[in-house]
Tab-separated table of C-alpha atoms in Angstrom:
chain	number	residue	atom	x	y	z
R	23	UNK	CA	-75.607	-43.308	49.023
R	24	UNK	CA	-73.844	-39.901	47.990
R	25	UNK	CA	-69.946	-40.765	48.822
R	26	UNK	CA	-68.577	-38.586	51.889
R	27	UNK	CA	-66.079	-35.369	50.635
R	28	UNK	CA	-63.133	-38.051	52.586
R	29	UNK	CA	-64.079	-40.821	50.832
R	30	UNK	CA	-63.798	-38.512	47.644
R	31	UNK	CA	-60.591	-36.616	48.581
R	32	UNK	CA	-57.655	-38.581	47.459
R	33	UNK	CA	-58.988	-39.478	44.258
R	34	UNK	CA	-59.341	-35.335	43.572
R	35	UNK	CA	-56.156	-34.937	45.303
R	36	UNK	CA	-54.631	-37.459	43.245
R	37	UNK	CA	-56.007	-35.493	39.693
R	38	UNK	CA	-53.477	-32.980	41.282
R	39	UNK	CA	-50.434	-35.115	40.113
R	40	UNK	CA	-48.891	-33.279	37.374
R	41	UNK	CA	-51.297	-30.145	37.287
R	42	UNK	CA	-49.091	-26.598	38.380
R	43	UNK	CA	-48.980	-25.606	41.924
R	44	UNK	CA	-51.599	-22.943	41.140
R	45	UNK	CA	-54.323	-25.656	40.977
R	46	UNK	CA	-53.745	-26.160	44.373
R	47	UNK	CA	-57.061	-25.211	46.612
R	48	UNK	CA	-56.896	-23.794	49.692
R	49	UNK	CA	-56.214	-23.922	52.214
R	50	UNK	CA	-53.572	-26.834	51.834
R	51	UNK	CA	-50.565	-27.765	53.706
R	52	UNK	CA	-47.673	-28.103	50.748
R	53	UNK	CA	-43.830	-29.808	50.761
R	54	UNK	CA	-41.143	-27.929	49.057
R	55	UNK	CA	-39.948	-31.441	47.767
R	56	UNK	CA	-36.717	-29.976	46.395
R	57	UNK	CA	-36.353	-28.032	49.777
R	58	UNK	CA	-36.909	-31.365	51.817
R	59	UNK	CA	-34.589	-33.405	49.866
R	60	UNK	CA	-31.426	-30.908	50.023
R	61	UNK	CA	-32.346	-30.647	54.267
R	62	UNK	CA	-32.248	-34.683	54.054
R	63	UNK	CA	-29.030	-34.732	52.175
R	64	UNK	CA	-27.627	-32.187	54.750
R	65	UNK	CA	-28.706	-33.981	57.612
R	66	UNK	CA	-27.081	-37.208	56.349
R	67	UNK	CA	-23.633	-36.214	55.842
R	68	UNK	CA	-24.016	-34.201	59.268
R	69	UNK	CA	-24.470	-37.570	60.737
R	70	UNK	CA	-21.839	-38.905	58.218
R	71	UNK	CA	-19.231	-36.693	59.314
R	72	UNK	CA	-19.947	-36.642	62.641
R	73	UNK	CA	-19.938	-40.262	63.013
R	74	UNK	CA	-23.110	-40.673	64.600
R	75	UNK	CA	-26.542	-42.400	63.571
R	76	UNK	CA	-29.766	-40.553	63.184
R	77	UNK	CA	-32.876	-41.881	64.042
R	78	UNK	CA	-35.381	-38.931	63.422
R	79	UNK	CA	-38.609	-38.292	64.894
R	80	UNK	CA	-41.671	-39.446	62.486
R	81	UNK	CA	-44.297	-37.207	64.727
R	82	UNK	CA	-42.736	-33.924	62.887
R	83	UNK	CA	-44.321	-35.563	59.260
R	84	UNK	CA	-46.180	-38.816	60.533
R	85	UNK	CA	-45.808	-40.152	56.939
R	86	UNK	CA	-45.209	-44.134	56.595
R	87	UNK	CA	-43.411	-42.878	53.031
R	88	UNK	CA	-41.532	-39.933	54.174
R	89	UNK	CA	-40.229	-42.374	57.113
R	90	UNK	CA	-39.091	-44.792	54.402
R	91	UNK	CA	-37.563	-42.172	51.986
R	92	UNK	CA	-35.095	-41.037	55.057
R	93	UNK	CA	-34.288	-44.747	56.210
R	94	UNK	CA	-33.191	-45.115	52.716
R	95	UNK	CA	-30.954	-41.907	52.778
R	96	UNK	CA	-29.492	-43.653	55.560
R	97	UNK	CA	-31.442	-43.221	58.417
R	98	UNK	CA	-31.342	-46.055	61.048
R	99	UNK	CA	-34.674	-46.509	61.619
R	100	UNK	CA	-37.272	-44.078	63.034
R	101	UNK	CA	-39.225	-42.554	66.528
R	102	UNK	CA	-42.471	-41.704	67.555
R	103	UNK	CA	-44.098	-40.870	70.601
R	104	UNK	CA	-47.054	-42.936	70.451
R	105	UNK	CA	-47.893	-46.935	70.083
R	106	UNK	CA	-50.550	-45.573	67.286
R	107	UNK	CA	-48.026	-43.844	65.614
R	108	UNK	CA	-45.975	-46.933	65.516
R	109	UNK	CA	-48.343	-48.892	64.720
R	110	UNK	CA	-49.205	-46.923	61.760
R	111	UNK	CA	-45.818	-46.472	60.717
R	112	UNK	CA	-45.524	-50.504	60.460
R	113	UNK	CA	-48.483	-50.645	58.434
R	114	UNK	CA	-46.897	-48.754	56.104
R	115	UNK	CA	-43.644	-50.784	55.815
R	116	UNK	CA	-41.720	-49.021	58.692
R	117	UNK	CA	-39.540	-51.778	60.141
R	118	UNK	CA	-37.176	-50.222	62.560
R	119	UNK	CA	-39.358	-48.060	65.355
R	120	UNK	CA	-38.150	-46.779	69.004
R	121	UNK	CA	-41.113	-44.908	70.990
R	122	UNK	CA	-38.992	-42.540	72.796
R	123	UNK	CA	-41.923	-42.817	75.217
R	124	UNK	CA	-43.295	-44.495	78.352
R	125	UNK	CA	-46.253	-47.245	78.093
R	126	UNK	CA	-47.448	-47.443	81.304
R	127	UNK	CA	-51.281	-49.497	80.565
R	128	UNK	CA	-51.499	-52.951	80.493
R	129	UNK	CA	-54.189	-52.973	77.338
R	130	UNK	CA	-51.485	-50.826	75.774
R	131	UNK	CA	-48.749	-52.687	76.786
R	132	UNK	CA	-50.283	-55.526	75.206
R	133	UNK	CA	-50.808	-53.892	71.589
R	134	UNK	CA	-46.658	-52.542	72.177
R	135	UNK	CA	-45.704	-56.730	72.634
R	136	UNK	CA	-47.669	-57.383	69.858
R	137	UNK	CA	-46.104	-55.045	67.591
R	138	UNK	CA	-42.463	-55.755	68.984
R	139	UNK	CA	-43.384	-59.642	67.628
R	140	UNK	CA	-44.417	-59.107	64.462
R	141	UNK	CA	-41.509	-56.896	63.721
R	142	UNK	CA	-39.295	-59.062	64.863
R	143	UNK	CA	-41.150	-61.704	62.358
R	144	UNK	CA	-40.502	-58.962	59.738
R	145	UNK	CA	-36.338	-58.941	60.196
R	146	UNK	CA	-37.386	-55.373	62.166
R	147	UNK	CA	-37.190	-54.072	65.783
R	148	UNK	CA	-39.279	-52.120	68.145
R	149	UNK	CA	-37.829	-50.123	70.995
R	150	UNK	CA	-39.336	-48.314	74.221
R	151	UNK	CA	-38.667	-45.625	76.718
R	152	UNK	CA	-38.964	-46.965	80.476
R	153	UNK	CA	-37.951	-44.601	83.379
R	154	UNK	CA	-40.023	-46.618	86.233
R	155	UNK	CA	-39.532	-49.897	88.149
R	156	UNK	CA	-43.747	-50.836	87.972
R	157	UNK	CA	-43.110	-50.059	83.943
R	158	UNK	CA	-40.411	-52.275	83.466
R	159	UNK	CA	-42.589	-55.534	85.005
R	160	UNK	CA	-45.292	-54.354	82.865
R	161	UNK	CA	-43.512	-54.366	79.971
R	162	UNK	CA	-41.899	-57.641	80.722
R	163	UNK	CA	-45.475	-59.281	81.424
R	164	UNK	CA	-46.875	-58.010	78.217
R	165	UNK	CA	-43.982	-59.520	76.331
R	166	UNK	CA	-44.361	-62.747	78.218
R	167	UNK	CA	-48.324	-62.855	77.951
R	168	UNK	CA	-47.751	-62.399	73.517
R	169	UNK	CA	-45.013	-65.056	73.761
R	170	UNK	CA	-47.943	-66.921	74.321
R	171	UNK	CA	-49.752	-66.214	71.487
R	172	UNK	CA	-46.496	-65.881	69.070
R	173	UNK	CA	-44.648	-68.830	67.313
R	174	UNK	CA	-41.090	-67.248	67.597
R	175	UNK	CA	-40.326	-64.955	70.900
R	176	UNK	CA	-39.408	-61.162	70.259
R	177	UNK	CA	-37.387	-59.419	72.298
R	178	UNK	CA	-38.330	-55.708	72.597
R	179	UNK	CA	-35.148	-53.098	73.268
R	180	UNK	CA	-35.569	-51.140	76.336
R	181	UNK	CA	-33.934	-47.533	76.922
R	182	UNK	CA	-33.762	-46.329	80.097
R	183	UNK	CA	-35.208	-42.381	80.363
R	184	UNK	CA	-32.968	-40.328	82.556
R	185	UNK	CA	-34.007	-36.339	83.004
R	186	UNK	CA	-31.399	-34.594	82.378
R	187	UNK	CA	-33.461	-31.116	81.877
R	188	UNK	CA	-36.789	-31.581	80.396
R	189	UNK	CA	-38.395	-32.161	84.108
R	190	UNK	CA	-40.396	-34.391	82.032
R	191	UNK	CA	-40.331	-38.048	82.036
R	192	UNK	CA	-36.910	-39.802	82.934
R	193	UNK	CA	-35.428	-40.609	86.502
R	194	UNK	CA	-32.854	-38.832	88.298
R	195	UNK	CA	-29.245	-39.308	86.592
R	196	UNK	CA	-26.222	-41.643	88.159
R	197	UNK	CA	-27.686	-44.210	90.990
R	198	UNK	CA	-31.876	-44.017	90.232
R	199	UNK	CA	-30.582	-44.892	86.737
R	200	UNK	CA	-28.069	-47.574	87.568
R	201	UNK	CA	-31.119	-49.613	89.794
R	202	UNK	CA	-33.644	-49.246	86.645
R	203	UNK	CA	-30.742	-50.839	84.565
R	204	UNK	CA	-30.713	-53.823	86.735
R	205	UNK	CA	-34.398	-54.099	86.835
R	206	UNK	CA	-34.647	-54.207	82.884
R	207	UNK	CA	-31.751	-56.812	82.495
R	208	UNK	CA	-33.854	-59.485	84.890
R	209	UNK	CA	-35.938	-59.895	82.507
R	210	UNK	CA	-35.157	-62.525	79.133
R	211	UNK	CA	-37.736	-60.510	76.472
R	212	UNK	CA	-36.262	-57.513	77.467
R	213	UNK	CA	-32.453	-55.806	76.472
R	214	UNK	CA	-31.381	-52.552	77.643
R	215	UNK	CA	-30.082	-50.766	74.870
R	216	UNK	CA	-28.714	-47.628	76.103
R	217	UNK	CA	-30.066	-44.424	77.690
R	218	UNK	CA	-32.152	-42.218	76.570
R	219	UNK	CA	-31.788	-38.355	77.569
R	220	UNK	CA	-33.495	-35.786	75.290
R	221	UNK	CA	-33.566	-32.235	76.306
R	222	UNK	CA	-36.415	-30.603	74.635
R	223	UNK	CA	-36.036	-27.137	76.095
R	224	UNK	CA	-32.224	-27.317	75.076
R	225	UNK	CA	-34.497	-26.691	71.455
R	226	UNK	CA	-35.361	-23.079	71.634
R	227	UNK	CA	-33.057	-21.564	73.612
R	228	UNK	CA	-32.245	-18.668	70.911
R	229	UNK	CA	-28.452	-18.639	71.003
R	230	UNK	CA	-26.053	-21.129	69.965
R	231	UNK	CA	-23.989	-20.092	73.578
R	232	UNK	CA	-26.885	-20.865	75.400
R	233	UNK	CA	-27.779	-24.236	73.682
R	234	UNK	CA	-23.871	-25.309	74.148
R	235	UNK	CA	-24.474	-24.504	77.766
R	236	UNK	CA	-27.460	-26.671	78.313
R	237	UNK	CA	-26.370	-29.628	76.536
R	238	UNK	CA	-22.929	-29.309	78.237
R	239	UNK	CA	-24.637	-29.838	81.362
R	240	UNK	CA	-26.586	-32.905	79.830
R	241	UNK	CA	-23.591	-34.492	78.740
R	242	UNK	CA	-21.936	-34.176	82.741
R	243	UNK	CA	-25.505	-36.006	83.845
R	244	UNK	CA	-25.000	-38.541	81.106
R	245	UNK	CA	-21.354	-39.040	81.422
R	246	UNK	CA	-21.982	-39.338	84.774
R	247	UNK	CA	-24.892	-42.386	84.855
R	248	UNK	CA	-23.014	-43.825	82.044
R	249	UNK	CA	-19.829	-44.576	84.309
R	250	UNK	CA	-21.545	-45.744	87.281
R	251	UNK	CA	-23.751	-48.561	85.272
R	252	UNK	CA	-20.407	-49.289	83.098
R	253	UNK	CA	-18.537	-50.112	86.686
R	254	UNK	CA	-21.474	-52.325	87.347
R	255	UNK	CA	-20.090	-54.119	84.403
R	256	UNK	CA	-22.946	-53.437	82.106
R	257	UNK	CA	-22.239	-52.016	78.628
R	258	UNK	CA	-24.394	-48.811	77.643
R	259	UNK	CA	-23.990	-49.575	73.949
R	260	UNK	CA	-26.053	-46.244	72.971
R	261	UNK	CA	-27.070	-42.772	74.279
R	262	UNK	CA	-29.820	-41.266	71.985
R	263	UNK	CA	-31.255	-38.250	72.253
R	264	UNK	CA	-31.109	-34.809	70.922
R	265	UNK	CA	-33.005	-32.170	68.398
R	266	UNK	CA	-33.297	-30.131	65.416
R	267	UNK	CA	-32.458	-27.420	67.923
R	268	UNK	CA	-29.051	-28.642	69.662
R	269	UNK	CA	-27.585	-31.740	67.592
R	270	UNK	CA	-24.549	-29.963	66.941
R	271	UNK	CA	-23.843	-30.153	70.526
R	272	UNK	CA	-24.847	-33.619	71.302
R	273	UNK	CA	-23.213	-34.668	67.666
R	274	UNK	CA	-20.054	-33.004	69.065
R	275	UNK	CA	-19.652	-34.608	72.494
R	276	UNK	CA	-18.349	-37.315	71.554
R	277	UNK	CA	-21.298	-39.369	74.486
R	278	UNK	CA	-24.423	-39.197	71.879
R	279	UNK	CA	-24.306	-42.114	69.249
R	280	UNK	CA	-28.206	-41.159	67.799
R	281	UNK	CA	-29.576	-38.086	67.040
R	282	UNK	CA	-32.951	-37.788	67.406
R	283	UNK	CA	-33.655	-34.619	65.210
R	284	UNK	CA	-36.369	-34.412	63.463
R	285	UNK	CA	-38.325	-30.732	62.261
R	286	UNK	CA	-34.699	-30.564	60.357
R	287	UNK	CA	-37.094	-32.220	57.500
R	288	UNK	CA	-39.238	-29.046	57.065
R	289	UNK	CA	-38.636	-26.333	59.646
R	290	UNK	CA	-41.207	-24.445	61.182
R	291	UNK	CA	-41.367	-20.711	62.314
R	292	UNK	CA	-39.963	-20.875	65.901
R	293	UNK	CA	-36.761	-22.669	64.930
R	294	UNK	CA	-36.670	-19.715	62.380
R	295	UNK	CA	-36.406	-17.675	65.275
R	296	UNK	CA	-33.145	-19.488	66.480
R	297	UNK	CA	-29.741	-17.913	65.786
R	298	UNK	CA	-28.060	-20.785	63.589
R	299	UNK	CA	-24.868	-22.024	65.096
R	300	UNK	CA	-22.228	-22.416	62.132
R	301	UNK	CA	-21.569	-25.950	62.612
R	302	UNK	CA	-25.577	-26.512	61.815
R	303	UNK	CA	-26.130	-27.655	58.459
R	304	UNK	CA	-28.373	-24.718	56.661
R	305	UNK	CA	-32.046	-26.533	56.994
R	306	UNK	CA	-34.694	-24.786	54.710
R	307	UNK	CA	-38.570	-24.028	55.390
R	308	UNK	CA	-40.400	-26.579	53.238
R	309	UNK	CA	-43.675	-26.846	54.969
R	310	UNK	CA	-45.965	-24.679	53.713
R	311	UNK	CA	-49.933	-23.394	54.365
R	312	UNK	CA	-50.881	-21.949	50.887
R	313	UNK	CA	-54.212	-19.521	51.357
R	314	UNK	CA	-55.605	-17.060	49.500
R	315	UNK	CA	-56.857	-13.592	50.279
R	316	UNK	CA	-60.579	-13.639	50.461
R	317	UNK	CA	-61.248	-10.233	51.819
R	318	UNK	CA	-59.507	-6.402	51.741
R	319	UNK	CA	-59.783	-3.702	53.776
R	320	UNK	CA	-58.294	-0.651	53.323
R	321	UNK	CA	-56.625	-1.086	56.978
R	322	UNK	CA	-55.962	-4.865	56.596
R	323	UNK	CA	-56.617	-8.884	54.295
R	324	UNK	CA	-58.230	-11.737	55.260
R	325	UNK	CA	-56.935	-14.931	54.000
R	326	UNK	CA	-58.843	-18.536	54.254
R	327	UNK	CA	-55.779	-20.019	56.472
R	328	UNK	CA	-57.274	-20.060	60.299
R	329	UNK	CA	-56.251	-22.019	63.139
R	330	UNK	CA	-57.890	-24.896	61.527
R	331	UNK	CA	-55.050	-25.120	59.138
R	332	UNK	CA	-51.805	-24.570	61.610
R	333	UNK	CA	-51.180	-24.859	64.785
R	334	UNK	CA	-50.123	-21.758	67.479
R	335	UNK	CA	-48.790	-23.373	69.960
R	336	UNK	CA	-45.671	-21.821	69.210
R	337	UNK	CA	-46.998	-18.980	67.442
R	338	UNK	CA	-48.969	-17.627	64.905
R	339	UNK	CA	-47.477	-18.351	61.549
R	340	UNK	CA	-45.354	-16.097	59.852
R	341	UNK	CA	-46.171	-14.701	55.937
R	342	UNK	CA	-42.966	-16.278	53.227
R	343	UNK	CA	-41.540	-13.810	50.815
R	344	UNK	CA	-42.768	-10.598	51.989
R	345	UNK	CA	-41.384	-8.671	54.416
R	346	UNK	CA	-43.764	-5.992	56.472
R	347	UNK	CA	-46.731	-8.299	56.024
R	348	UNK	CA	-47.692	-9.700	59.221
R	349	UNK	CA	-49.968	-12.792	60.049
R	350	UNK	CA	-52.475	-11.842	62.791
R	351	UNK	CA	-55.526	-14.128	65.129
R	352	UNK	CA	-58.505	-14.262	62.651
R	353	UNK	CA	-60.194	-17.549	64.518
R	354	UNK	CA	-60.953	-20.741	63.102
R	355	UNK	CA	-61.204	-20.475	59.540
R	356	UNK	CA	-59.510	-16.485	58.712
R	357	UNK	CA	-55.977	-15.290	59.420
R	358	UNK	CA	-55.570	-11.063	59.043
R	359	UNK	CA	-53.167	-9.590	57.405
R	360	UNK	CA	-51.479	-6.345	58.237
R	361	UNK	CA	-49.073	-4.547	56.772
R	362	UNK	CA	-46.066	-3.079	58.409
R	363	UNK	CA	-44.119	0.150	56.913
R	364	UNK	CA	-43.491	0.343	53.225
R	365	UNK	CA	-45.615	-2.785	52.859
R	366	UNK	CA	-48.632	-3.189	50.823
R	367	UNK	CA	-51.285	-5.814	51.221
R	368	UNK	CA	-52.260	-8.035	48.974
R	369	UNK	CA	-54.893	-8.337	46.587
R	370	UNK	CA	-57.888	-9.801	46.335
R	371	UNK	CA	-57.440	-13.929	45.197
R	372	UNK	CA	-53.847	-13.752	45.768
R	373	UNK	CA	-52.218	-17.124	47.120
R	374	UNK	CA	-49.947	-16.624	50.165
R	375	UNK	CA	-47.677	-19.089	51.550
R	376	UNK	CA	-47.575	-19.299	55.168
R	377	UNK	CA	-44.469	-20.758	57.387
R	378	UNK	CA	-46.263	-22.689	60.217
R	379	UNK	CA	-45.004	-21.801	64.048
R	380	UNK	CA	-44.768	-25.152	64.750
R	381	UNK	CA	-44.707	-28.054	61.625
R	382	UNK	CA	-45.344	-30.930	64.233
R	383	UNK	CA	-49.002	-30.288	65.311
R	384	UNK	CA	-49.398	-28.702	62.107
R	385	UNK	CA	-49.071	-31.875	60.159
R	386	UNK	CA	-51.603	-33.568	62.580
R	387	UNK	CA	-54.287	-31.338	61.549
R	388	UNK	CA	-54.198	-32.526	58.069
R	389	UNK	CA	-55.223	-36.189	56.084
R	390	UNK	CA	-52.504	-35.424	53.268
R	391	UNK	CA	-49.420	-32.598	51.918
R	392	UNK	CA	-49.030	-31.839	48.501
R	393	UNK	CA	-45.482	-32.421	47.129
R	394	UNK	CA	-44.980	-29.938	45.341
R	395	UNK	CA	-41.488	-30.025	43.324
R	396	UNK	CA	-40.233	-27.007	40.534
R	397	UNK	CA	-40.829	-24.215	43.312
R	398	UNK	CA	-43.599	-22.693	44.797
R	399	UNK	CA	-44.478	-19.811	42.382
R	400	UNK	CA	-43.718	-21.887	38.828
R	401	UNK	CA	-43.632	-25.786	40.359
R	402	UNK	CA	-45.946	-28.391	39.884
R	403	UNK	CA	-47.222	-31.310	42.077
R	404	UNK	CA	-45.534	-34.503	42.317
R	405	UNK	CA	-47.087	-36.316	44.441
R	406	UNK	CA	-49.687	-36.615	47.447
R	407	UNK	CA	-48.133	-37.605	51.265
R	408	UNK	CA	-50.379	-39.551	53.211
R	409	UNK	CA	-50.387	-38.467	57.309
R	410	UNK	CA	-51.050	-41.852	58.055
R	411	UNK	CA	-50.780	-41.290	61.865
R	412	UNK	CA	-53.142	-38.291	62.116
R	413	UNK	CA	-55.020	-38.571	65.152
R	414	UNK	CA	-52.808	-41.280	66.421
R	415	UNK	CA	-52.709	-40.447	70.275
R	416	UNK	CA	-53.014	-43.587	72.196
C-alpha cells in the first residue's frame, strides 16, 4: 500500500534540517527561533523582576517541546484549556499542567482523575478551574472512583473561577466565591489552590490607559473575594490569571502571583495593533505564514496562503516587511494582494511572509512549524515543532 502524504511528511520535513529557509514549501507556518528565544528571555526576567511566577498558556503553540523549553527558562509549569491538550502535553513529558478550564462530564472527569494520578506518580501536578457547586462533587467523585483503580491517591489542585469581566465562566466575586471555597475544601482529593480570575477582554483594549482601567477594576473584585474567604480563615495561597495583553497590570498589583501570558511567545497581528505600554517587555512577531505569489495582475497578486493556512478570527493577516502591501479575502486556498500608494506588488514566485491575526487558532491548523534560526531572508532550518495537541478539543 502507497504510504499516505502524513505518514510521509515528517520524514520530508525532517530532510529540511539544515537546508536554507528558501527550501521551505509553501505554504508553511515558520518560528523565528532567534525571535522566540529573546521574547522568552524577556518574559522571564519580567516575571523575575516583578516577583511573580509565570505559568503560560500552551494553546498559543500546543507544542509538548516548546512547553518544556519555557519550563526550563523558568517557567512554573504550564496551561491549557482542554483535558486533550493536557493530556497531550503529558505525553510529551509535560509534568506540571493547570486547565484554566471547567470539566463538567463525568466520562471526562474520569480521563482529568486519571491524568491528575499519574502525574502525581510522575513527581508532577495537575490543576483545574471549578466555578460551580455540581462541578466540584463531580470532580471529587472522579478522583474518588480512580483512587480505586490507583496504587497511591493523587490529589488534584482546584482553583476557584471568579468573573471578574470576561462574562464568561467564573461566579460572581466576594460571597458566591467564598461558598464554592468551602465546597472544594470538603473534599480530601481535592485542595483549593487559589483563585483564578482572567480577563480576556482586558487583552485588546488598544490603550495602555484603558487596560490599567480594566484590570484596576479586577484587582477591587479580587481583593475583595480574597478578604472575605481569608476572614473565613482560609489561606488563598495564589491568584493567577492575566495575558499577553495586560500582565503589566496584574504583574504590578501587587494581588496576582501567576501570570498566565502566553501569545508573548510569538505575537500575532491584533496584539500588533495594541499601543505597547512602556513597562511591557518589547515581544517580537515570530510566527510566520511563508507563501508565495502564484498569480499577477496588473491591479493585484495572488499568493498560495488562504484561510486554510491562518486563522481570521481576529483578522486577516497582515503582509511583514512591506509597507502599502495589503493582505485581502482570497478563500480557502488564495490570499490577494493589493498594493497601497507608492507600493508595488510583487512578482511572480516571490515568498512573502505573513503575520497571522491571531497565532492561537493559527497553530491549530497545522501538524508541525519550521524553526527556522539565522533570519528569515538568509536563515536556515533548525528544527521541526511538533503541534502535538492539534485537534485536541475535548
Amino acid at each position: 500500500m502507497k504510504p499516505s502524504t502524513k505518514t510521509r511528511a515528517p520524514e520530508a520535513l525532517g530532510q529540511l534540517v539544515g537546508q536554507p529557509v528558501g527550501a521551505v514549501d509553501t505554504p508553511a507556518l515558520v518560528i523565528d527561533l532567534d525571535a522566540m528565544q529573546r521574547n522568552l528571555v524577556r518574559m522571564a526576567e519580567f516575571a523575575r523582576k516583578h516577583h511573580v511566577r509565570w505559568r503560560p498558556h500552551a494553546k498559543t503553540h500546543k507544542s509538548a517541546s516548546l512547553a518544556r523549553r519555557q519550563v526550563h527558562a523558568g517557567a512554573a509549569g504550564v496551561c491549557v484549556q482542554k483535558t486533550a491538550e493536557a493530556e497531550a502535553l503529558a505525553a510529551g513529558g509535560v509534568t506540571d499542567i493547570y486547565i484554566s478550564n471547567e470539566v463538567i462530564a463525568p466520562h471526562k472527569l474520569a480521563r482529568v482523575a486519571a491524568l491528575a494520578h499519574e502525574l502525581a506518580a510522575e513527581g508532577g501536578q495537575l490543576a483545574l478551574a471549578v466555578d460551580s457547586p455540581e462541578g466540584v462533587a463531580r470532580l471529587a467523585q472522579a478522583m474518588n472512583d480512580a483512587r480505586h483503580r490507583h496504587g497511591k491517591p493523587a490529589v488534584i489542585d482546584v482553583f476557584v473561577e471568579i468573573d471578574v469581566g470576561q462574562g464568561r465562566c467564573g461566579v460572581p466575586p466576594g460571597e458566591p466565591a467564598v461558598r464554592l471555597v468551602h465546597d472544594v475544601r470538603k473534599h480530601p482529593a481535592l485542595r483549593f489552590a487559589g483563585l483564578q480570575a482572567y480577563h480576556g477582554l482586558a487583552q485588546h483594549l488598544r490603550s495602555p490607559e484603558e487596560r490599567r482601567a480594566a484590570v484596576a477594576r479586577v484587582v477591587e473584585q479580587v481583593q475583595l473575594t480574597r478578604t472575605l474567604i481569608e476572614r473565613q480563615g482560609v489561606a488563598v495561597e495564589l491568584v493567577t490569571g492575566a495575558g499577553t495583553g495586560s500582565m503589566v497590570c496584574e504583574a504590578a498589583s501587587g494581588v496576582f502571583g501567576e501570570l498566565q501570558a502566553g501569545s508573548f511567545l510569538f505575537m500575532d497581528a491584533d496584539y500588533a495593533r495594541n499601543e505597547r505600554d512602556p513597562a511591557q517587555p518589547n515581544f517580537e512577531q515570530a510566527l510566520f505564514v511563508k507563501t508565495q505569489v502564484i498569480s499577477v495582475q496588473p491591479w493585484h497578486a495572488v499568493c498560495d496562503a488562504g484561510h486554510k493556512s491562518h486563522a481570521i478570527d481576529s483578522g486577516l493577516p497582515r503582509v511583514h516587511g512591506i509597507a502599502g502591501l495589503e493582505y485581502c479575502n482570497g478563500g480557502d486556498e488564495h490570499g490577494i494582494l493589493r498594493a497601497t500608494g507608492a507600493a508595488k506588488l510583487p512578482l511572480l514566485g516571490d515568498a512573502l511572509w505573513l503575520v497571522p491575526g491571531h497565532c492561537d487558532p493559527t497553530v491549530n491548523l497545522h501538524d508541525y512549524m519550521i524553526g527556522v534560526a539565522g533570519g528569515l531572508q538568509a536563515g536556515s532550518v533548525e528544527r521541526i515543532v511538533r503541534v502535538d495537541a492539534r485537534g485536541a478539543a475535548t
